[in-house]
PDB file of C-alpha atoms in Angstrom:
ATOM      1  CA  MET A1412      32.521 -44.142  24.452  1.00 46.00           C
ATOM      2  CA  PRO A1413      29.239 -42.242  24.011  1.00 53.00           C
ATOM      3  CA  PRO A1414      27.717 -40.604  27.099  1.00 74.00           C
ATOM      4  CA  LEU A1415      24.994 -42.546  28.896  1.00 80.00           C
ATOM      5  CA  ALA A1416      22.207 -40.279  27.657  1.00 84.00           C
ATOM      6  CA  GLU A1417      23.390 -40.719  24.075  1.00 87.00           C
ATOM      7  CA  THR A1418      23.454 -44.500  24.386  1.00 86.00           C
ATOM      8  CA  ALA A1419      20.044 -44.551  26.056  1.00 87.00           C
ATOM      9  CA  GLY A1420      18.689 -42.389  23.254  1.00 90.00           C
ATOM     10  CA  LEU A1421      19.515 -45.104  20.737  1.00 91.00           C
ATOM     11  CA  PHE A1422      16.681 -47.188  22.197  1.00 91.00           C
ATOM     12  CA  ALA A1423      14.188 -44.307  22.231  1.00 89.00           C
ATOM     13  CA  ASP A1424      12.865 -45.189  18.783  1.00 92.00           C
ATOM     14  CA  ARG A1425      10.537 -48.097  17.994  1.00 92.00           C
ATOM     15  CA  THR A1426      12.367 -49.023  14.793  1.00 94.00           C
ATOM     16  CA  ARG A1427      15.806 -49.104  16.394  1.00 95.00           C
ATOM     17  CA  ALA A1428      14.437 -51.051  19.364  1.00 92.00           C
ATOM     18  CA  ALA A1429      12.806 -53.585  17.028  1.00 91.00           C
ATOM     19  CA  PHE A1430      16.114 -54.047  15.197  1.00 94.00           C
ATOM     20  CA  CYS A1431      17.998 -54.692  18.443  1.00 92.00           C
ATOM     21  CA  GLN A1432      15.444 -57.194  19.693  1.00 88.00           C
ATOM     22  CA  ALA A1433      15.482 -59.089  16.389  1.00 88.00           C
ATOM     23  CA  LEU A1434      19.282 -59.293  16.485  1.00 90.00           C
ATOM     24  CA  LEU A1435      19.129 -61.018  19.875  1.00 87.00           C
ATOM     25  CA  ASP A1436      18.936 -64.271  17.899  1.00 83.00           C
ATOM     26  CA  GLY A1437      22.713 -63.927  17.513  1.00 82.00           C
ATOM     27  CA  ARG A1438      22.664 -64.042  13.730  1.00 84.00           C
ATOM     28  CA  ALA A1439      23.561 -61.447  11.121  1.00 88.00           C
ATOM     29  CA  TRP A1440      20.650 -59.804   9.291  1.00 91.00           C
ATOM     30  CA  THR A1441      20.616 -57.764   6.118  1.00 91.00           C
ATOM     31  CA  ALA A1442      19.230 -54.245   6.176  1.00 90.00           C
ATOM     32  CA  GLY A1443      16.375 -55.411   3.947  1.00 91.00           C
ATOM     33  CA  GLU A1444      15.420 -58.228   6.327  1.00 91.00           C
ATOM     34  CA  LEU A1445      15.344 -55.849   9.268  1.00 92.00           C
ATOM     35  CA  ALA A1446      13.304 -53.322   7.301  1.00 93.00           C
ATOM     36  CA  ARG A1447      10.668 -55.961   6.531  1.00 92.00           C
ATOM     37  CA  HIS A1448      10.714 -57.174  10.144  1.00 88.00           C
ATOM     38  CA  ALA A1449      10.056 -53.672  11.486  1.00 90.00           C
ATOM     39  CA  GLY A1450       7.679 -52.703   8.678  1.00 91.00           C
ATOM     40  CA  VAL A1451       9.679 -49.669   7.539  1.00 93.00           C
ATOM     41  CA  ARG A1452      11.137 -48.462   4.262  1.00 93.00           C
ATOM     42  CA  ALA A1453      14.645 -49.446   3.261  1.00 91.00           C
ATOM     43  CA  SER A1454      15.828 -45.835   3.490  1.00 92.00           C
ATOM     44  CA  THR A1455      14.500 -45.574   7.055  1.00 93.00           C
ATOM     45  CA  ALA A1456      16.174 -48.844   8.024  1.00 92.00           C
ATOM     46  CA  SER A1457      19.497 -47.707   6.580  1.00 91.00           C
ATOM     47  CA  GLU A1458      19.378 -44.420   8.483  1.00 93.00           C
ATOM     48  CA  GLN A1459      18.514 -46.071  11.818  1.00 95.00           C
ATOM     49  CA  LEU A1460      21.104 -48.821  11.381  1.00 94.00           C
ATOM     50  CA  SER A1461      23.783 -46.210  10.772  1.00 93.00           C
ATOM     51  CA  ARG A1462      22.899 -44.594  14.101  1.00 94.00           C
ATOM     52  CA  LEU A1463      23.087 -47.914  15.942  1.00 95.00           C
ATOM     53  CA  ILE A1464      26.458 -48.718  14.347  1.00 94.00           C
ATOM     54  CA  ALA A1465      27.855 -45.271  15.149  1.00 92.00           C
ATOM     55  CA  GLY A1466      26.650 -45.717  18.739  1.00 91.00           C
ATOM     56  CA  GLY A1467      28.565 -48.970  19.092  1.00 92.00           C
ATOM     57  CA  LEU A1468      25.568 -51.266  19.568  1.00 93.00           C
ATOM     58  CA  LEU A1469      25.872 -52.939  16.159  1.00 94.00           C
ATOM     59  CA  THR A1470      28.689 -53.940  13.850  1.00 93.00           C
ATOM     60  CA  GLU A1471      28.427 -54.360  10.105  1.00 92.00           C
ATOM     61  CA  GLU A1472      30.133 -56.170   7.278  1.00 87.00           C
ATOM     62  CA  ARG A1473      29.515 -55.970   3.572  1.00 83.00           C
ATOM     63  CA  GLN A1474      29.454 -58.847   1.117  1.00 79.00           C
ATOM     64  CA  GLY A1475      28.897 -57.646  -2.399  1.00 78.00           C
ATOM     65  CA  ARG A1476      25.708 -55.601  -2.479  1.00 77.00           C
ATOM     66  CA  HIS A1477      24.539 -56.854   0.892  1.00 78.00           C
ATOM     67  CA  ARG A1478      25.057 -55.111   4.199  1.00 80.00           C
ATOM     68  CA  TYR A1479      24.960 -57.456   7.181  1.00 91.00           C
ATOM     69  CA  VAL A1480      24.608 -56.234  10.746  1.00 94.00           C
ATOM     70  CA  ARG A1481      24.721 -57.968  14.126  1.00 92.00           C
ATOM     71  CA  LEU A1482      24.927 -56.978  17.770  1.00 92.00           C
ATOM     72  CA  ALA A1483      28.381 -55.731  18.681  1.00 90.00           C
ATOM     73  CA  GLY A1484      28.905 -58.472  21.268  1.00 86.00           C
ATOM     74  CA  PRO A1485      27.645 -60.113  24.459  1.00 84.00           C
ATOM     75  CA  GLU A1486      27.633 -56.802  26.339  1.00 84.00           C
ATOM     76  CA  ALA A1487      25.321 -55.210  23.777  1.00 89.00           C
ATOM     77  CA  ALA A1488      23.044 -58.267  23.887  1.00 86.00           C
ATOM     78  CA  ALA A1489      22.911 -58.148  27.688  1.00 82.00           C
ATOM     79  CA  LEU A1490      21.937 -54.481  27.569  1.00 87.00           C
ATOM     80  CA  VAL A1491      19.096 -55.142  25.111  1.00 88.00           C
ATOM     81  CA  GLU A1492      17.758 -58.112  27.105  1.00 81.00           C
ATOM     82  CA  ALA A1493      17.981 -56.191  30.386  1.00 80.00           C
ATOM     83  CA  LEU A1494      16.067 -53.219  28.976  1.00 84.00           C
ATOM     84  CA  THR A1495      13.442 -55.578  27.540  1.00 79.00           C
ATOM     85  CA  SER A1496      12.948 -57.155  30.961  1.00 74.00           C
ATOM     86  CA  TYR A1497      12.175 -53.713  32.418  1.00 72.00           C
ATOM     87  CA  ALA A1498       9.353 -53.094  29.957  1.00 66.00           C
ATOM     88  CA  PRO A1499       6.191 -52.571  32.046  1.00 60.00           C
ATOM     89  CA  ASP A1500       3.903 -54.814  30.001  1.00 55.00           C
ATOM     90  CA  THR A1501       4.159 -58.137  28.199  1.00 53.00           C
ATOM     91  CA  PRO A1502       3.824 -57.630  24.416  1.00 55.00           C
ATOM     92  CA  HIS A1503       0.299 -58.143  23.144  1.00 57.00           C
ATOM     93  CA  PRO A1504       0.231 -60.368  20.029  1.00 53.00           C
ATOM     94  CA  ARG A1505      -1.351 -58.832  16.975  1.00 59.00           C
ATOM     95  CA  GLY A1506      -2.535 -62.137  15.528  1.00 62.00           C
ATOM     96  CA  LEU A1507      -2.400 -65.910  15.821  1.00 57.00           C
ATOM     97  CA  ARG A1508       1.030 -66.197  14.215  1.00 64.00           C
ATOM     98  CA  GLU A1509       2.591 -63.667  16.576  1.00 62.00           C
ATOM     99  CA  SER A1510       0.841 -65.274  19.547  1.00 62.00           C
ATOM    100  CA  VAL A1511       2.346 -68.657  18.649  1.00 65.00           C
ATOM    101  CA  ARG A1512       5.792 -67.079  18.211  1.00 67.00           C
ATOM    102  CA  LEU A1513       5.700 -65.284  21.561  1.00 69.00           C
ATOM    103  CA  SER A1514       4.501 -68.421  23.333  1.00 83.00           C
ATOM    104  CA  ALA A1515       7.321 -70.476  21.781  1.00 84.00           C
ATOM    105  CA  GLU A1516       9.919 -67.849  22.715  1.00 86.00           C
ATOM    106  CA  ALA A1517       8.646 -67.758  26.296  1.00 88.00           C
ATOM    107  CA  ARG A1518       9.173 -71.529  26.557  1.00 92.00           C
ATOM    108  CA  ALA A1519      12.660 -71.632  25.055  1.00 94.00           C
ATOM    109  CA  ARG A1520      14.703 -69.255  22.942  1.00 93.00           C
ATOM    110  CA  THR A1521      18.207 -68.014  22.322  1.00 92.00           C
ATOM    111  CA  CYS A1522      19.352 -64.762  23.886  1.00 88.00           C
ATOM    112  CA  TYR A1523      22.266 -63.817  21.644  1.00 87.00           C
ATOM    113  CA  ASP A1524      24.467 -66.911  22.196  1.00 91.00           C
ATOM    114  CA  HIS A1525      22.884 -68.522  25.274  1.00 92.00           C
ATOM    115  CA  LEU A1526      19.581 -70.192  26.181  1.00 95.00           C
ATOM    116  CA  ALA A1527      16.721 -68.209  27.666  1.00 92.00           C
ATOM    117  CA  GLY A1528      13.040 -68.425  28.453  1.00 93.00           C
ATOM    118  CA  ARG A1529      11.616 -71.069  30.774  1.00 95.00           C
ATOM    119  CA  LEU A1530      14.255 -73.529  29.530  1.00 97.00           C
ATOM    120  CA  GLY A1531      17.130 -71.176  30.342  1.00 96.00           C
ATOM    121  CA  VAL A1532      15.851 -70.529  33.864  1.00 95.00           C
ATOM    122  CA  ILE A1533      15.286 -74.251  34.546  1.00 96.00           C
ATOM    123  CA  LEU A1534      18.840 -75.031  33.432  1.00 97.00           C
ATOM    124  CA  ALA A1535      20.238 -72.201  35.569  1.00 96.00           C
ATOM    125  CA  ASP A1536      18.392 -73.554  38.621  1.00 96.00           C
ATOM    126  CA  ALA A1537      19.607 -77.083  37.886  1.00 96.00           C
ATOM    127  CA  MET A1538      23.234 -75.985  37.590  1.00 96.00           C
ATOM    128  CA  THR A1539      22.972 -74.157  40.893  1.00 96.00           C
ATOM    129  CA  ALA A1540      21.322 -77.166  42.576  1.00 95.00           C
ATOM    130  CA  ARG A1541      24.098 -79.445  41.267  1.00 95.00           C
ATOM    131  CA  GLY A1542      26.767 -77.162  42.711  1.00 95.00           C
ATOM    132  CA  LEU A1543      28.162 -76.254  39.295  1.00 96.00           C
ATOM    133  CA  VAL A1544      27.358 -72.591  39.848  1.00 96.00           C
ATOM    134  CA  ALA A1545      27.500 -70.858  43.237  1.00 95.00           C
ATOM    135  CA  THR A1546      25.498 -67.792  44.225  1.00 90.00           C
ATOM    136  CA  ASP A1547      26.469 -67.323  47.887  1.00 87.00           C
ATOM    137  CA  SER A1548      29.090 -64.622  47.269  1.00 81.00           C
ATOM    138  CA  GLY A1549      28.263 -63.470  43.784  1.00 85.00           C
ATOM    139  CA  LEU A1550      27.670 -65.658  40.761  1.00 91.00           C
ATOM    140  CA  ALA A1551      30.637 -67.933  40.032  1.00 93.00           C
ATOM    141  CA  VAL A1552      31.454 -71.274  38.433  1.00 94.00           C
ATOM    142  CA  THR A1553      32.673 -73.745  41.031  1.00 95.00           C
ATOM    143  CA  VAL A1554      35.585 -76.162  40.697  1.00 94.00           C
ATOM    144  CA  GLU A1555      33.028 -78.888  39.962  1.00 95.00           C
ATOM    145  CA  GLY A1556      31.449 -76.619  37.378  1.00 94.00           C
ATOM    146  CA  ARG A1557      34.734 -76.071  35.553  1.00 93.00           C
ATOM    147  CA  ALA A1558      35.293 -79.826  35.450  1.00 94.00           C
ATOM    148  CA  TRP A1559      31.731 -80.353  34.160  1.00 94.00           C
ATOM    149  CA  LEU A1560      32.241 -77.704  31.523  1.00 92.00           C
ATOM    150  CA  ALA A1561      35.338 -79.514  30.238  1.00 92.00           C
ATOM    151  CA  ASP A1562      34.094 -83.099  30.581  1.00 91.00           C
ATOM    152  CA  ALA A1563      30.431 -82.805  29.605  1.00 90.00           C
ATOM    153  CA  LEU A1564      30.670 -80.023  27.034  1.00 90.00           C
ATOM    154  CA  GLY A1565      34.325 -80.292  26.000  1.00 88.00           C
ATOM    155  CA  HIS A1566      34.821 -76.581  26.585  1.00 86.00           C
ATOM    156  CA  ARG A1567      37.887 -74.985  28.120  1.00 84.00           C
ATOM    157  CA  PRO A1568      37.936 -71.181  28.196  1.00 77.00           C
ATOM    158  CA  PRO A1569      40.970 -69.851  26.338  1.00 75.00           C
ATOM    159  CA  PRO A1570      43.630 -68.340  28.606  1.00 74.00           C
ATOM    160  CA  GLY A1571      43.416 -64.579  28.891  1.00 71.00           C
ATOM    161  CA  SER A1572      39.798 -64.443  27.736  1.00 77.00           C
ATOM    162  CA  ARG A1573      38.131 -61.193  28.816  1.00 80.00           C
ATOM    163  CA  ARG A1574      34.652 -62.698  28.743  1.00 83.00           C
ATOM    164  CA  PRO A1575      33.332 -63.682  32.189  1.00 88.00           C
ATOM    165  CA  LEU A1576      32.938 -67.406  32.706  1.00 91.00           C
ATOM    166  CA  VAL A1577      29.370 -66.922  33.909  1.00 93.00           C
ATOM    167  CA  ARG A1578      27.043 -63.954  34.182  1.00 91.00           C
ATOM    168  CA  ALA A1579      23.390 -63.581  35.173  1.00 91.00           C
ATOM    169  CA  CYS A1580      21.109 -62.280  32.435  1.00 88.00           C
ATOM    170  CA  LEU A1581      17.648 -61.173  33.574  1.00 85.00           C
ATOM    171  CA  ASP A1582      15.077 -63.054  31.506  1.00 86.00           C
ATOM    172  CA  TRP A1583      12.393 -60.727  30.156  1.00 80.00           C
ATOM    173  CA  THR A1584       9.639 -63.367  30.119  1.00 84.00           C
ATOM    174  CA  GLU A1585      10.444 -65.222  33.356  1.00 87.00           C
ATOM    175  CA  ARG A1586      11.690 -62.117  35.215  1.00 83.00           C
ATOM    176  CA  ARG A1587      14.381 -64.329  36.737  1.00 89.00           C
ATOM    177  CA  PRO A1588      18.002 -64.787  35.623  1.00 90.00           C
ATOM    178  CA  HIS A1589      19.292 -67.308  33.148  1.00 92.00           C
ATOM    179  CA  LEU A1590      23.006 -67.927  32.610  1.00 94.00           C
ATOM    180  CA  ALA A1591      25.131 -66.045  30.106  1.00 92.00           C
ATOM    181  CA  GLY A1592      28.893 -65.704  29.781  1.00 92.00           C
ATOM    182  CA  ALA A1593      31.233 -68.371  28.429  1.00 92.00           C
ATOM    183  CA  LEU A1594      29.355 -71.101  30.311  1.00 94.00           C
ATOM    184  CA  GLY A1595      25.969 -70.123  28.859  1.00 94.00           C
ATOM    185  CA  ALA A1596      27.433 -69.797  25.367  1.00 93.00           C
ATOM    186  CA  ALA A1597      29.104 -73.226  25.565  1.00 94.00           C
ATOM    187  CA  LEU A1598      25.891 -74.876  26.740  1.00 96.00           C
ATOM    188  CA  CYS A1599      23.854 -73.261  23.964  1.00 95.00           C
ATOM    189  CA  ALA A1600      26.386 -74.130  21.250  1.00 94.00           C
ATOM    190  CA  THR A1601      26.600 -77.731  22.453  1.00 96.00           C
ATOM    191  CA  ALA A1602      22.813 -78.036  22.629  1.00 97.00           C
ATOM    192  CA  LEU A1603      22.470 -76.848  19.032  1.00 96.00           C
ATOM    193  CA  ASP A1604      25.407 -78.920  17.709  1.00 96.00           C
ATOM    194  CA  ARG A1605      24.223 -82.130  19.403  1.00 96.00           C
ATOM    195  CA  GLN A1606      20.594 -81.400  18.463  1.00 97.00           C
ATOM    196  CA  TRP A1607      19.402 -81.226  22.060  1.00 97.00           C
ATOM    197  CA  VAL A1608      17.448 -78.212  20.848  1.00 97.00           C
ATOM    198  CA  ARG A1609      16.511 -77.121  17.357  1.00 95.00           C
ATOM    199  CA  ARG A1610      15.447 -73.770  16.034  1.00 92.00           C
ATOM    200  CA  VAL A1611      11.773 -73.190  15.346  1.00 88.00           C
ATOM    201  CA  GLY A1612      11.197 -71.198  12.182  1.00 76.00           C
ATOM    202  CA  SER A1613      13.423 -68.199  11.529  1.00 68.00           C
ATOM    203  CA  GLY A1614      13.103 -66.499  14.913  1.00 76.00           C
ATOM    204  CA  ARG A1615      14.724 -66.955  18.315  1.00 86.00           C
ATOM    205  CA  ALA A1616      12.534 -69.812  19.522  1.00 91.00           C
ATOM    206  CA  VAL A1617      14.028 -73.264  20.020  1.00 94.00           C
ATOM    207  CA  LYS A1618      12.424 -76.596  20.891  1.00 95.00           C
ATOM    208  CA  VAL A1619      13.885 -79.293  23.106  1.00 97.00           C
ATOM    209  CA  THR A1620      14.224 -82.614  21.262  1.00 97.00           C
ATOM    210  CA  PRO A1621      13.658 -86.019  22.911  1.00 96.00           C
ATOM    211  CA  GLN A1622      17.439 -86.601  23.019  1.00 97.00           C
ATOM    212  CA  GLY A1623      17.834 -83.149  24.520  1.00 97.00           C
ATOM    213  CA  ALA A1624      15.336 -83.902  27.268  1.00 97.00           C
ATOM    214  CA  ARG A1625      17.335 -87.046  28.105  1.00 97.00           C
ATOM    215  CA  ALA A1626      20.646 -85.183  28.016  1.00 96.00           C
ATOM    216  CA  PHE A1627      19.465 -82.385  30.297  1.00 97.00           C
ATOM    217  CA  ARG A1628      18.028 -84.950  32.704  1.00 96.00           C
ATOM    218  CA  GLU A1629      21.208 -87.072  32.770  1.00 95.00           C
ATOM    219  CA  LEU A1630      23.692 -84.188  32.864  1.00 94.00           C
ATOM    220  CA  LEU A1631      21.863 -81.788  35.147  1.00 95.00           C
ATOM    221  CA  GLY A1632      18.852 -83.552  36.629  1.00 94.00           C
ATOM    222  CA  ALA A1633      16.677 -80.994  34.837  1.00 94.00           C
ATOM    223  CA  GLU A1634      13.176 -81.916  33.705  1.00 93.00           C
ATOM    224  CA  VAL A1635      12.512 -79.811  30.649  1.00 87.00           C
TER     225      VAL A1635
END
């Protein structure tokens, strides 16, 4: 495992940081897509991606001529989101399109494989209020929460799974935690599969559908 300073140094470059933030949508990107997103040359993108892969933050796979990369896992995503939340200033949009994108992401977005933004925080509060998640002695899923996870979402964590059932992820726009871990991933996957939320454009933003608003209200008492 690289030393802390070496890992921290991977984020000390605007291009590498832009790549990591883009990959928070949980999907695999090609090197060319990331290069266009960051506004750099293909050779620059390839060099910086190689550093991120060697540092363990990204993984890659090749299909024919294409090189696909994604975040190495939930831990890498949590690190990127946490560092983003510590940024001193909110990003300033450079035009109308970026302003609309940032506003949509602040309302509701994916953070790797779970829901974030105002929506994610509202759902986290609702699950705590319903007694599905307890915070009195550290964040934990209650007995009622495990039953809800199985009955409402049809999700049962596989035995021996090393992923925590629930984990707090500090939201960079709300500056409050939303829920990650197996619980957050199951809720996000179910919401997308059942069309409670749908993706907006090609970024991380999602929009709650009318059936989603009803489902969140009925299942969690959450007004979204």
